CSV table of N, CA and C and ligand atoms in Angstrom, one decimal:
chain,number,residue,atom,x,y,z
A,1,MET,N,0.9,-1.2,0.0
A,1,MET,CA,0.0,0.0,0.0
A,1,MET,C,0.9,1.3,0.0
A,2,ALA,N,0.5,2.3,-0.8
A,2,ALA,CA,1.3,3.5,-0.9
A,2,ALA,C,1.4,4.2,0.5
A,3,GLU,N,2.6,4.7,0.8
A,3,GLU,CA,2.9,5.5,2.0
A,3,GLU,C,2.1,6.8,2.0
A,4,LEU,N,1.4,7.1,3.1
A,4,LEU,CA,0.7,8.4,3.2
A,4,LEU,C,1.7,9.5,3.4
A,5,ALA,N,1.4,10.7,3.0
A,5,ALA,CA,2.2,11.9,3.2
A,5,ALA,C,2.3,12.2,4.7
A,6,GLY,N,3.5,12.5,5.2
A,6,GLY,CA,3.7,12.8,6.6
A,6,GLY,C,3.0,14.1,7.0
A,7,LYS,N,2.7,14.2,8.3
A,7,LYS,CA,2.2,15.5,8.9
A,7,LYS,C,3.0,15.9,10.0
A,8,LYS,N,3.1,17.2,10.2
A,8,LYS,CA,3.9,17.7,11.4
A,8,LYS,C,3.1,17.8,12.6
A,9,VAL,N,3.7,17.8,13.8
A,9,VAL,CA,3.0,17.9,15.0
A,9,VAL,C,2.1,19.2,15.0
A,10,ARG,N,2.7,20.2,14.5
A,10,ARG,CA,2.0,21.5,14.6
A,10,ARG,C,0.8,21.6,13.7
A,11,ASP,N,0.7,20.7,12.7
A,11,ASP,CA,-0.5,20.7,11.8
A,11,ASP,C,-1.8,20.3,12.5
A,12,SER,N,-1.7,19.6,13.6
A,12,SER,CA,-2.9,19.1,14.3
A,12,SER,C,-3.1,19.7,15.7
A,13,LEU,N,-2.2,20.6,16.1
A,13,LEU,CA,-2.3,21.1,17.5
A,13,LEU,C,-3.7,21.7,17.7
A,14,THR,N,-4.3,21.4,18.9
A,14,THR,CA,-5.7,21.7,19.1
A,14,THR,C,-5.8,22.4,20.5
A,15,GLU,N,-6.5,23.5,20.6
A,15,GLU,CA,-6.7,24.1,21.9
A,15,GLU,C,-8.2,24.5,22.1
A,16,GLN,N,-8.7,24.1,23.2
A,16,GLN,CA,-10.1,24.4,23.5
A,16,GLN,C,-10.1,25.2,24.9
A,17,VAL,N,-11.0,26.2,25.0
A,17,VAL,CA,-11.2,26.9,26.2
A,17,VAL,C,-12.6,26.6,26.8
A,18,GLN,N,-12.6,26.3,28.1
A,18,GLN,CA,-13.9,26.0,28.7
A,18,GLN,C,-14.0,26.8,30.0
A,19,LEU,N,-15.2,27.4,30.2
A,19,LEU,CA,-15.5,28.1,31.4
A,19,LEU,C,-16.2,27.1,32.3
A,20,VAL,N,-15.8,27.0,33.6
A,20,VAL,CA,-16.4,26.0,34.5
A,20,VAL,C,-17.7,26.7,35.0
A,21,GLN,N,-18.9,26.1,34.8
A,21,GLN,CA,-20.1,26.7,35.1
A,21,GLN,C,-20.8,25.7,36.1
A,22,SER,N,-22.0,26.2,36.7
A,22,SER,CA,-22.6,25.5,37.8
A,22,SER,C,-23.0,24.0,37.4
A,23,GLN,N,-23.3,23.8,36.1
A,23,GLN,CA,-23.7,22.4,35.7
A,23,GLN,C,-22.5,21.5,35.7
A,24,HIS,N,-21.3,22.0,35.8
A,24,HIS,CA,-20.1,21.1,35.8
A,24,HIS,C,-19.5,20.8,37.2
A,25,ILE,N,-20.2,21.3,38.2
A,25,ILE,CA,-19.7,21.2,39.6
A,25,ILE,C,-20.3,20.0,40.3
A,26,ASN,N,-19.5,19.3,41.1
A,26,ASN,CA,-20.0,18.2,41.9
A,26,ASN,C,-20.4,18.6,43.3
A,27,GLY,N,-20.8,17.7,44.2
A,27,GLY,CA,-21.4,18.0,45.5
A,27,GLY,C,-20.3,18.7,46.4
A,28,TYR,N,-19.1,18.7,46.0
A,28,TYR,CA,-18.0,19.3,46.8
A,28,TYR,C,-17.6,20.7,46.3
A,29,GLN,N,-18.5,21.2,45.4
A,29,GLN,CA,-18.2,22.5,44.8
A,29,GLN,C,-17.0,22.6,43.9
A,30,ARG,N,-16.5,21.4,43.4
A,30,ARG,CA,-15.4,21.3,42.5
A,30,ARG,C,-15.8,20.8,41.2
A,31,LEU,N,-15.0,21.1,40.2
A,31,LEU,CA,-15.3,20.5,38.8
A,31,LEU,C,-15.4,19.0,38.9
A,32,PHE,N,-16.5,18.5,38.3
A,32,PHE,CA,-16.7,17.0,38.3
A,32,PHE,C,-15.6,16.4,37.3
A,33,GLY,N,-14.8,15.4,37.8
A,33,GLY,CA,-13.7,14.9,37.1
A,33,GLY,C,-14.2,14.3,35.7
A,34,GLY,N,-15.4,13.6,35.7
A,34,GLY,CA,-15.9,13.0,34.5
A,34,GLY,C,-16.1,14.0,33.4
A,35,GLN,N,-16.5,15.3,33.8
A,35,GLN,CA,-16.8,16.3,32.8
A,35,GLN,C,-15.4,16.7,32.2
A,36,LEU,N,-14.4,16.8,33.0
A,36,LEU,CA,-13.1,17.2,32.5
A,36,LEU,C,-12.6,16.1,31.5
A,37,MET,N,-12.8,14.8,31.9
A,37,MET,CA,-12.4,13.7,31.0
A,37,MET,C,-13.1,13.8,29.7
A,38,ALA,N,-14.4,14.1,29.7
A,38,ALA,CA,-15.1,14.2,28.4
A,38,ALA,C,-14.5,15.3,27.6
A,39,TRP,N,-14.2,16.5,28.2
A,39,TRP,CA,-13.6,17.6,27.4
A,39,TRP,C,-12.3,17.2,26.8
A,40,MET,N,-11.5,16.5,27.7
A,40,MET,CA,-10.2,16.0,27.2
A,40,MET,C,-10.3,15.0,26.1
A,41,ASP,N,-11.3,14.1,26.2
A,41,ASP,CA,-11.5,13.1,25.1
A,41,ASP,C,-11.8,13.8,23.8
A,42,ILE,N,-12.6,14.8,23.9
A,42,ILE,CA,-13.0,15.6,22.6
A,42,ILE,C,-11.8,16.2,22.0
A,43,VAL,N,-10.9,16.8,22.8
A,43,VAL,CA,-9.7,17.5,22.3
A,43,VAL,C,-8.8,16.4,21.7
A,44,ALA,N,-8.7,15.3,22.4
A,44,ALA,CA,-7.8,14.2,21.8
A,44,ALA,C,-8.4,13.7,20.5
A,45,GLY,N,-9.7,13.6,20.4
A,45,GLY,CA,-10.3,13.1,19.2
A,45,GLY,C,-10.1,14.1,18.0
A,46,VAL,N,-10.3,15.4,18.3
A,46,VAL,CA,-10.1,16.4,17.3
A,46,VAL,C,-8.7,16.4,16.8
A,47,THR,N,-7.7,16.4,17.7
A,47,THR,CA,-6.3,16.4,17.4
A,47,THR,C,-6.0,15.2,16.5
A,48,ALA,N,-6.5,14.0,16.9
A,48,ALA,CA,-6.2,12.8,16.1
A,48,ALA,C,-6.8,12.9,14.7
A,49,ARG,N,-8.1,13.4,14.7
A,49,ARG,CA,-8.8,13.5,13.4
A,49,ARG,C,-8.1,14.5,12.4
A,50,ARG,N,-7.5,15.6,13.0
A,50,ARG,CA,-6.8,16.5,12.2
A,50,ARG,C,-5.5,15.9,11.6
A,51,HIS,N,-4.9,15.0,12.4
A,51,HIS,CA,-3.7,14.3,11.9
A,51,HIS,C,-4.0,13.3,10.8
A,52,CYS,N,-5.0,12.5,11.0
A,52,CYS,CA,-5.2,11.4,10.1
A,52,CYS,C,-6.3,11.7,9.0
A,53,GLY,N,-7.2,12.7,9.2
A,53,GLY,CA,-8.2,13.0,8.2
A,53,GLY,C,-9.2,11.8,8.2
A,54,ARG,N,-9.5,11.2,9.3
A,54,ARG,CA,-10.4,10.0,9.3
A,54,ARG,C,-11.2,10.1,10.6
A,55,GLN,N,-12.3,9.3,10.7
A,55,GLN,CA,-13.0,9.2,12.0
A,55,GLN,C,-12.0,8.5,12.9
A,56,VAL,N,-12.1,8.8,14.2
A,56,VAL,CA,-11.2,8.1,15.2
A,56,VAL,C,-12.1,7.6,16.4
A,57,THR,N,-11.5,6.6,17.1
A,57,THR,CA,-12.1,6.2,18.3
A,57,THR,C,-11.1,6.1,19.4
A,58,THR,N,-11.5,6.2,20.6
A,58,THR,CA,-10.6,6.2,21.8
A,58,THR,C,-10.4,4.7,22.1
A,59,ALA,N,-9.1,4.3,22.1
A,59,ALA,CA,-8.7,2.9,22.4
A,59,ALA,C,-8.3,2.8,23.9
A,60,SER,N,-7.6,3.8,24.4
A,60,SER,CA,-7.2,3.8,25.8
A,60,SER,C,-6.8,5.1,26.3
A,61,VAL,N,-6.8,5.3,27.6
A,61,VAL,CA,-6.3,6.5,28.2
A,61,VAL,C,-5.4,6.1,29.4
A,62,ASP,N,-4.2,6.8,29.4
A,62,ASP,CA,-3.4,6.5,30.6
A,62,ASP,C,-2.7,7.7,31.1
A,63,ASP,N,-2.0,7.5,32.3
A,63,ASP,CA,-1.3,8.6,32.9
A,63,ASP,C,-2.3,9.8,33.3
A,64,LEU,N,-3.6,9.5,33.4
A,64,LEU,CA,-4.5,10.6,33.8
A,64,LEU,C,-4.2,11.1,35.2
A,65,GLN,N,-3.8,12.3,35.3
A,65,GLN,CA,-3.4,12.8,36.7
A,65,GLN,C,-4.2,14.1,37.0
A,66,PHE,N,-4.9,14.0,38.1
A,66,PHE,CA,-5.6,15.2,38.5
A,66,PHE,C,-4.7,15.9,39.5
A,67,LEU,N,-4.0,17.0,39.0
A,67,LEU,CA,-3.0,17.7,39.8
A,67,LEU,C,-3.5,18.7,40.7
A,68,ALA,N,-4.6,19.3,40.4
A,68,ALA,CA,-5.2,20.4,41.2
A,68,ALA,C,-6.7,20.5,41.0
A,69,PRO,N,-7.5,21.0,41.9
A,69,PRO,CA,-8.9,21.2,41.7
A,69,PRO,C,-9.3,22.4,40.8
A,70,ALA,N,-10.5,22.4,40.2
A,70,ALA,CA,-10.9,23.6,39.6
A,70,ALA,C,-12.3,24.0,40.1
A,71,TYR,N,-12.6,25.2,40.1
A,71,TYR,CA,-13.9,25.7,40.7
A,71,TYR,C,-14.7,26.6,39.7
A,72,ILE,N,-15.9,26.9,40.2
A,72,ILE,CA,-16.8,27.6,39.3
A,72,ILE,C,-16.1,29.0,38.8
A,73,ASP,N,-16.3,29.3,37.6
A,73,ASP,CA,-15.8,30.5,36.9
A,73,ASP,C,-14.3,30.4,36.5
A,74,ASP,N,-13.7,29.2,36.8
A,74,ASP,CA,-12.3,29.0,36.4
A,74,ASP,C,-12.3,28.9,34.8
A,75,LEU,N,-11.3,29.3,34.2
A,75,LEU,CA,-11.1,29.2,32.7
A,75,LEU,C,-10.1,28.0,32.5
A,76,LEU,N,-10.5,27.0,31.8
A,76,LEU,CA,-9.6,25.9,31.5
A,76,LEU,C,-9.1,25.9,30.1
A,77,ILE,N,-7.8,25.7,29.9
A,77,ILE,CA,-7.2,25.7,28.6
A,77,ILE,C,-6.8,24.2,28.4
A,78,ILE,N,-7.4,23.6,27.3
A,78,ILE,CA,-7.2,22.2,27.1
A,78,ILE,C,-6.5,22.0,25.7
A,79,ARG,N,-5.3,21.4,25.8
A,79,ARG,CA,-4.5,21.4,24.6
A,79,ARG,C,-4.1,20.0,24.2
A,80,GLY,N,-4.2,19.7,22.9
A,80,GLY,CA,-3.9,18.3,22.4
A,80,GLY,C,-2.7,18.4,21.4
A,81,ARG,N,-1.8,17.4,21.5
A,81,ARG,CA,-0.8,17.3,20.5
A,81,ARG,C,-0.5,15.8,20.2
A,82,VAL,N,-0.1,15.5,18.9
A,82,VAL,CA,0.2,14.1,18.6
A,82,VAL,C,1.7,13.9,19.1
A,83,THR,N,1.9,12.8,19.8
A,83,THR,CA,3.3,12.5,20.3
A,83,THR,C,3.9,11.3,19.6
A,84,HIS,N,3.0,10.5,19.0
A,84,HIS,CA,3.5,9.2,18.4
A,84,HIS,C,2.4,8.7,17.5
A,85,VAL,N,2.8,8.0,16.4
A,85,VAL,CA,1.9,7.3,15.6
A,85,VAL,C,2.4,5.9,15.4
A,86,GLY,N,1.5,4.9,15.3
A,86,GLY,CA,1.8,3.6,14.9
A,86,GLY,C,1.3,3.3,13.5
A,87,ARG,N,0.8,2.1,13.2
A,87,ARG,CA,0.2,1.8,11.9
A,87,ARG,C,-1.1,2.5,11.8
A,88,THR,N,-2.0,2.2,12.8
A,88,THR,CA,-3.3,2.8,12.8
A,88,THR,C,-3.7,3.6,14.0
A,89,SER,N,-2.8,3.7,15.0
A,89,SER,CA,-3.1,4.4,16.2
A,89,SER,C,-2.2,5.6,16.3
A,90,MET,N,-2.7,6.5,17.1
A,90,MET,CA,-2.0,7.8,17.4
A,90,MET,C,-2.0,8.0,18.9
A,91,GLU,N,-0.9,8.4,19.5
A,91,GLU,CA,-0.9,8.8,20.9
A,91,GLU,C,-1.1,10.3,20.9
A,92,ILE,N,-2.0,10.8,21.7
A,92,ILE,CA,-2.3,12.2,21.9
A,92,ILE,C,-2.1,12.6,23.3
A,93,ARG,N,-1.2,13.6,23.5
A,93,ARG,CA,-1.0,14.1,24.9
A,93,ARG,C,-2.0,15.3,25.1
A,94,VAL,N,-2.7,15.2,26.2
A,94,VAL,CA,-3.7,16.3,26.4
A,94,VAL,C,-3.2,17.0,27.8
A,95,ASP,N,-3.0,18.3,27.7
A,95,ASP,CA,-2.7,19.0,28.9
A,95,ASP,C,-3.8,20.0,29.2
A,96,VAL,N,-4.1,20.1,30.5
A,96,VAL,CA,-5.1,21.1,31.0
A,96,VAL,C,-4.5,22.1,31.9
A,97,GLU,N,-4.7,23.3,31.7
A,97,GLU,CA,-4.2,24.4,32.6
A,97,GLU,C,-5.4,25.2,33.0
A,98,VAL,N,-5.3,25.8,34.3
A,98,VAL,CA,-6.4,26.7,34.7
A,98,VAL,C,-5.8,28.1,34.6
A,99,GLU,N,-6.6,29.0,34.0
A,99,GLU,CA,-6.1,30.4,33.7
A,99,GLU,C,-6.7,31.3,34.7
A,100,GLY,N,-5.9,32.0,35.5
A,100,GLY,CA,-6.5,33.0,36.5
A,100,GLY,C,-6.9,34.3,35.8
A,101,ILE,N,-7.6,35.1,36.6
A,101,ILE,CA,-8.1,36.4,36.1
A,101,ILE,C,-6.9,37.3,35.7
A,102,ASP,N,-5.7,37.0,36.3
A,102,ASP,CA,-4.5,37.8,36.0
A,102,ASP,C,-3.7,37.1,34.9
A,103,ASN,N,-4.3,36.2,34.2
A,103,ASN,CA,-3.7,35.5,33.1
A,103,ASN,C,-2.6,34.5,33.5
A,104,SER,N,-2.5,34.2,34.8
A,104,SER,CA,-1.6,33.2,35.3
A,104,SER,C,-2.1,31.8,34.9
A,105,ARG,N,-1.2,30.9,34.7
A,105,ARG,CA,-1.6,29.5,34.3
A,105,ARG,C,-1.0,28.5,35.3
A,106,LYS,N,-1.9,27.5,35.7
A,106,LYS,CA,-1.4,26.4,36.6
A,106,LYS,C,-1.9,25.1,36.0
A,107,ALA,N,-1.0,24.1,36.0
A,107,ALA,CA,-1.3,22.8,35.5
A,107,ALA,C,-2.4,22.1,36.3
A,108,LEU,N,-3.4,21.6,35.6
A,108,LEU,CA,-4.5,21.0,36.3
A,108,LEU,C,-4.6,19.5,36.0
A,109,ASN,N,-4.3,19.1,34.8
A,109,ASN,CA,-4.4,17.7,34.5
A,109,ASN,C,-3.6,17.4,33.2
A,110,ARG,N,-3.3,16.1,33.1
A,110,ARG,CA,-2.5,15.6,31.9
A,110,ARG,C,-2.9,14.2,31.6
A,111,ALA,N,-2.9,13.8,30.4
A,111,ALA,CA,-3.2,12.4,30.1
A,111,ALA,C,-2.7,12.0,28.7
A,112,HIS,N,-2.5,10.8,28.4
A,112,HIS,CA,-2.1,10.3,27.1
A,112,HIS,C,-3.3,9.4,26.6
A,113,PHE,N,-3.8,9.8,25.5
A,113,PHE,CA,-4.9,9.0,24.8
A,113,PHE,C,-4.4,8.3,23.6
A,114,VAL,N,-4.8,7.0,23.5
A,114,VAL,CA,-4.5,6.3,22.2
A,114,VAL,C,-5.8,6.4,21.4
A,115,MET,N,-5.7,7.0,20.2
A,115,MET,CA,-6.9,7.1,19.3
A,115,MET,C,-6.6,6.2,18.1
A,116,VAL,N,-7.6,5.5,17.6
A,116,VAL,CA,-7.4,4.6,16.4
A,116,VAL,C,-8.2,5.2,15.3
A,117,ALA,N,-7.6,5.3,14.1
A,117,ALA,CA,-8.3,5.8,12.9
A,117,ALA,C,-9.1,4.6,12.4
A,118,ILE,N,-10.4,4.9,12.0
A,118,ILE,CA,-11.3,3.8,11.5
A,118,ILE,C,-11.9,4.2,10.2
A,119,ASP,N,-12.1,3.2,9.4
A,119,ASP,CA,-12.7,3.4,8.1
A,119,ASP,C,-14.3,3.3,8.2
A,120,GLU,N,-14.9,3.4,7.0
A,120,GLU,CA,-16.4,3.4,7.0
A,120,GLU,C,-17.0,2.1,7.5
A,121,HIS,N,-16.2,1.0,7.6
A,121,HIS,CA,-16.7,-0.3,8.1
A,121,HIS,C,-16.2,-0.5,9.6
A,122,ASP,N,-15.7,0.6,10.2
A,122,ASP,CA,-15.3,0.5,11.6
A,122,ASP,C,-14.0,-0.3,11.8
A,123,HIS,N,-13.2,-0.5,10.7
A,123,HIS,CA,-12.0,-1.2,10.8
A,123,HIS,C,-10.8,-0.2,10.9
A,124,PRO,N,-9.8,-0.6,11.7
A,124,PRO,CA,-8.6,0.3,11.8
A,124,PRO,C,-8.0,0.5,10.5
A,125,VAL,N,-7.5,1.8,10.2
A,125,VAL,CA,-7.0,2.1,8.9
A,125,VAL,C,-5.7,2.9,9.2
A,126,MET,N,-4.7,2.8,8.2
A,126,MET,CA,-3.4,3.4,8.3
A,126,MET,C,-3.5,4.9,8.5
A,127,VAL,N,-2.6,5.4,9.4
A,127,VAL,CA,-2.5,6.9,9.6
A,127,VAL,C,-1.2,7.5,9.0
A,128,PRO,N,-1.2,8.8,8.7
A,128,PRO,CA,0.1,9.3,8.1
A,128,PRO,C,1.2,9.3,9.1
A,129,PRO,N,2.5,9.2,8.6
A,129,PRO,CA,3.6,9.3,9.5
A,129,PRO,C,3.6,10.7,10.2
A,130,LEU,N,4.4,10.7,11.3
A,130,LEU,CA,4.5,12.0,12.1
A,130,LEU,C,5.9,12.6,11.8
A,131,ILE,N,5.9,13.8,11.3
A,131,ILE,CA,7.2,14.5,11.1
A,131,ILE,C,7.6,15.2,12.3
A,132,LEU,N,8.8,14.8,12.9
A,132,LEU,CA,9.3,15.4,14.1
A,132,LEU,C,10.2,16.5,13.8
A,133,GLU,N,10.0,17.7,14.3
A,133,GLU,CA,10.8,18.9,13.9
A,133,GLU,C,11.7,19.4,15.0
A,134,THR,N,11.4,19.1,16.3
A,134,THR,CA,12.1,19.7,17.4
A,134,THR,C,12.7,18.6,18.3
A,135,GLU,N,13.7,18.9,19.1
A,135,GLU,CA,14.2,18.0,20.1
A,135,GLU,C,13.2,17.5,21.1
A,136,GLU,N,12.3,18.4,21.5
A,136,GLU,CA,11.2,18.1,22.4
A,136,GLU,C,10.3,17.0,21.8
A,137,GLU,N,10.0,17.2,20.5
A,137,GLU,CA,9.1,16.3,19.8
A,137,GLU,C,9.7,14.9,19.7
A,138,ARG,N,11.1,14.9,19.4
A,138,ARG,CA,11.8,13.6,19.4
A,138,ARG,C,11.8,12.9,20.7
A,139,GLN,N,12.0,13.7,21.8
A,139,GLN,CA,12.0,13.1,23.1
A,139,GLN,C,10.6,12.6,23.5
A,140,GLU,N,9.6,13.3,23.1
A,140,GLU,CA,8.2,12.8,23.4
A,140,GLU,C,7.9,11.5,22.7
A,141,TRP,N,8.4,11.4,21.4
A,141,TRP,CA,8.3,10.2,20.6
A,141,TRP,C,8.9,9.0,21.3
A,142,GLU,N,10.2,9.2,21.8
A,142,GLU,CA,10.9,8.1,22.5
A,142,GLU,C,10.1,7.7,23.8
A,143,ASP,N,9.6,8.7,24.5
A,143,ASP,CA,8.8,8.4,25.8
A,143,ASP,C,7.6,7.6,25.4
A,144,ALA,N,6.9,8.0,24.3
A,144,ALA,CA,5.7,7.4,23.8
A,144,ALA,C,6.0,5.9,23.4
A,145,GLU,N,7.1,5.6,22.9
A,145,GLU,CA,7.5,4.3,22.5
A,145,GLU,C,7.5,3.4,23.7
A,146,LYS,N,8.0,3.9,24.8
A,146,LYS,CA,8.1,3.2,26.1
A,146,LYS,C,6.7,2.9,26.6
A,147,ARG,N,5.8,4.0,26.5
A,147,ARG,CA,4.4,3.8,27.0
A,147,ARG,C,3.7,2.7,26.1
A,148,LYS,N,4.0,2.7,24.8
A,148,LYS,CA,3.3,1.8,23.9
A,148,LYS,C,3.7,0.3,24.3
A,149,THR,N,5.0,0.1,24.7
A,149,THR,CA,5.5,-1.2,25.1
A,149,THR,C,4.8,-1.6,26.4
A,150,LEU,N,4.7,-0.6,27.3
A,150,LEU,CA,4.0,-0.9,28.6
A,150,LEU,C,2.5,-1.3,28.4
A,151,ARG,N,1.9,-0.6,27.5
A,151,ARG,CA,0.4,-0.8,27.2
A,151,ARG,C,0.3,-2.2,26.6
A,152,LYS,N,1.2,-2.6,25.7
A,152,LYS,CA,1.1,-3.9,25.1
A,152,LYS,C,1.2,-5.0,26.2
A,153,HIS,N,2.2,-4.7,27.1
A,153,HIS,CA,2.4,-5.7,28.2
A,153,HIS,C,1.2,-5.8,29.0
A,154,ARG,N,0.6,-4.6,29.4
A,154,ARG,CA,-0.6,-4.6,30.3
A,154,ARG,C,-1.7,-5.4,29.6
A,155,ARG,N,-1.8,-5.4,28.3
A,155,ARG,CA,-2.9,-6.0,27.6
A,155,ARG,C,-2.8,-7.6,27.7
A,156,THR,N,-1.6,-8.0,28.0
A,156,THR,CA,-1.4,-9.5,28.1
A,156,THR,C,-1.7,-10.0,29.5
A,157,ILE,N,-1.9,-9.1,30.5
A,157,ILE,CA,-2.1,-9.4,31.9
A,157,ILE,C,-3.6,-9.5,32.1
A,158,LYS,N,-4.1,-10.6,32.7
A,158,LYS,CA,-5.5,-10.7,33.0
A,158,LYS,C,-5.7,-10.0,34.4
A,159,ILE,N,-6.7,-9.1,34.5
A,159,ILE,CA,-6.9,-8.5,35.8
A,159,ILE,C,-8.4,-8.6,36.1
B,1,COA,C1,-9.8,0.4,19.3
B,1,COA,C2,-10.3,-0.7,18.3
B,1,COA,C3,-10.8,0.0,17.0
B,1,COA,C4,-9.1,-1.6,17.9
B,1,COA,O1,-9.5,-2.6,17.1
B,1,COA,P1,-8.7,-4.0,17.0
B,1,COA,O2,-9.6,-4.8,16.1
B,1,COA,O3,-8.3,-4.4,18.3
B,1,COA,O4,-7.5,-3.5,16.1
B,1,COA,P2,-6.0,-3.9,16.1
B,1,COA,O5,-5.7,-5.0,17.1
B,1,COA,O6,-5.6,-4.0,14.7
B,1,COA,O7,-5.4,-2.6,16.8
B,1,COA,C5,-5.4,-1.4,16.0
B,1,COA,C6,-4.4,-0.4,16.7
B,1,COA,O8,-5.0,-0.1,18.0
B,1,COA,C7,-4.1,-0.3,19.0
B,1,COA,N1,-4.9,-0.8,20.2
B,1,COA,C8,-5.9,-1.7,20.2
B,1,COA,N2,-6.3,-1.8,21.4
B,1,COA,C9,-5.7,-1.0,22.2
B,1,COA,C10,-5.7,-0.6,23.6
B,1,COA,N3,-6.5,-1.2,24.4
B,1,COA,N4,-4.8,0.3,24.1
B,1,COA,C11,-4.0,0.9,23.2
B,1,COA,N5,-3.9,0.7,21.9
B,1,COA,C12,-4.7,-0.3,21.4
B,1,COA,C13,-3.2,-1.4,18.5
B,1,COA,O9,-1.9,-1.4,19.1
B,1,COA,C14,-3.1,-1.0,17.0
B,1,COA,O10,-2.1,0.1,16.9
B,1,COA,P3,-1.1,0.2,15.6
B,1,COA,O11,-2.0,-0.2,14.4
B,1,COA,O12,-0.7,1.6,15.6
B,1,COA,O13,0.0,-0.8,15.8
B,1,COA,C15,-11.4,-1.6,18.9
B,1,COA,O14,-10.9,-2.3,20.0
B,1,COA,C16,-12.6,-0.7,19.3
B,1,COA,O15,-13.5,-0.3,18.5
B,1,COA,N6,-12.8,-0.5,20.6
B,1,COA,C17,-13.9,0.3,21.1
B,1,COA,C18,-13.5,1.8,21.1
B,1,COA,C19,-14.6,2.7,21.5
B,1,COA,O16,-15.8,2.4,21.2
B,1,COA,N7,-14.2,3.8,22.1
B,1,COA,C20,-15.1,4.8,22.5
B,1,COA,C21,-15.3,4.8,24.0
B,1,COA,S1,-16.6,3.7,24.5
């Protein structure tokens, strides 16, 4: 099969801004974690779709870390970037920061999503190679290779 044209990391960078409102709050007056995960999943999906130009589905999420709480009226900045691609899968790193009224930023959450490109019959389909341009992108790729090996290992363990 012919090789697809490569895409750069910056071609699919995605940023979404969310204002935390009353409907997003749990009984402890903090942002409901499931709501944040839904927003992150959407950003991961859009980033992956921009890279591969296909419909995508979420295969797994790991390293999801809630680093700090968020409250009503907080502004959340949710960013997605492709860190690795396989044959049909893409790893998307999603970072969430909370922006203060003074424009200060604080890390709130981070996760790595594996998104798989699917065709019209719901079968995994090849994705374009990722063109790495910076040292940071090359380092992220190497780290992602290690995560991919860990994920494969985890899938062989019955829990
Ligand atoms: C993800 C899915 C399409 C994979 O289909 P599959 O028949 O297992 O396909 P394959 O075994 O060929 O795997 C395809 C790719 O997905 C990766 N993959 C499959 N399952 C994975 C998992 N649990 N975690 C991470 N990667 C996974 C494989 O490593 C492979 O990557 P590569 O092509 O880059 O090497 C399929 O399991 C699926 O549809 N799952 C449900 C997804 C869904 O509905 N998500 C929405 C939330 S409910």
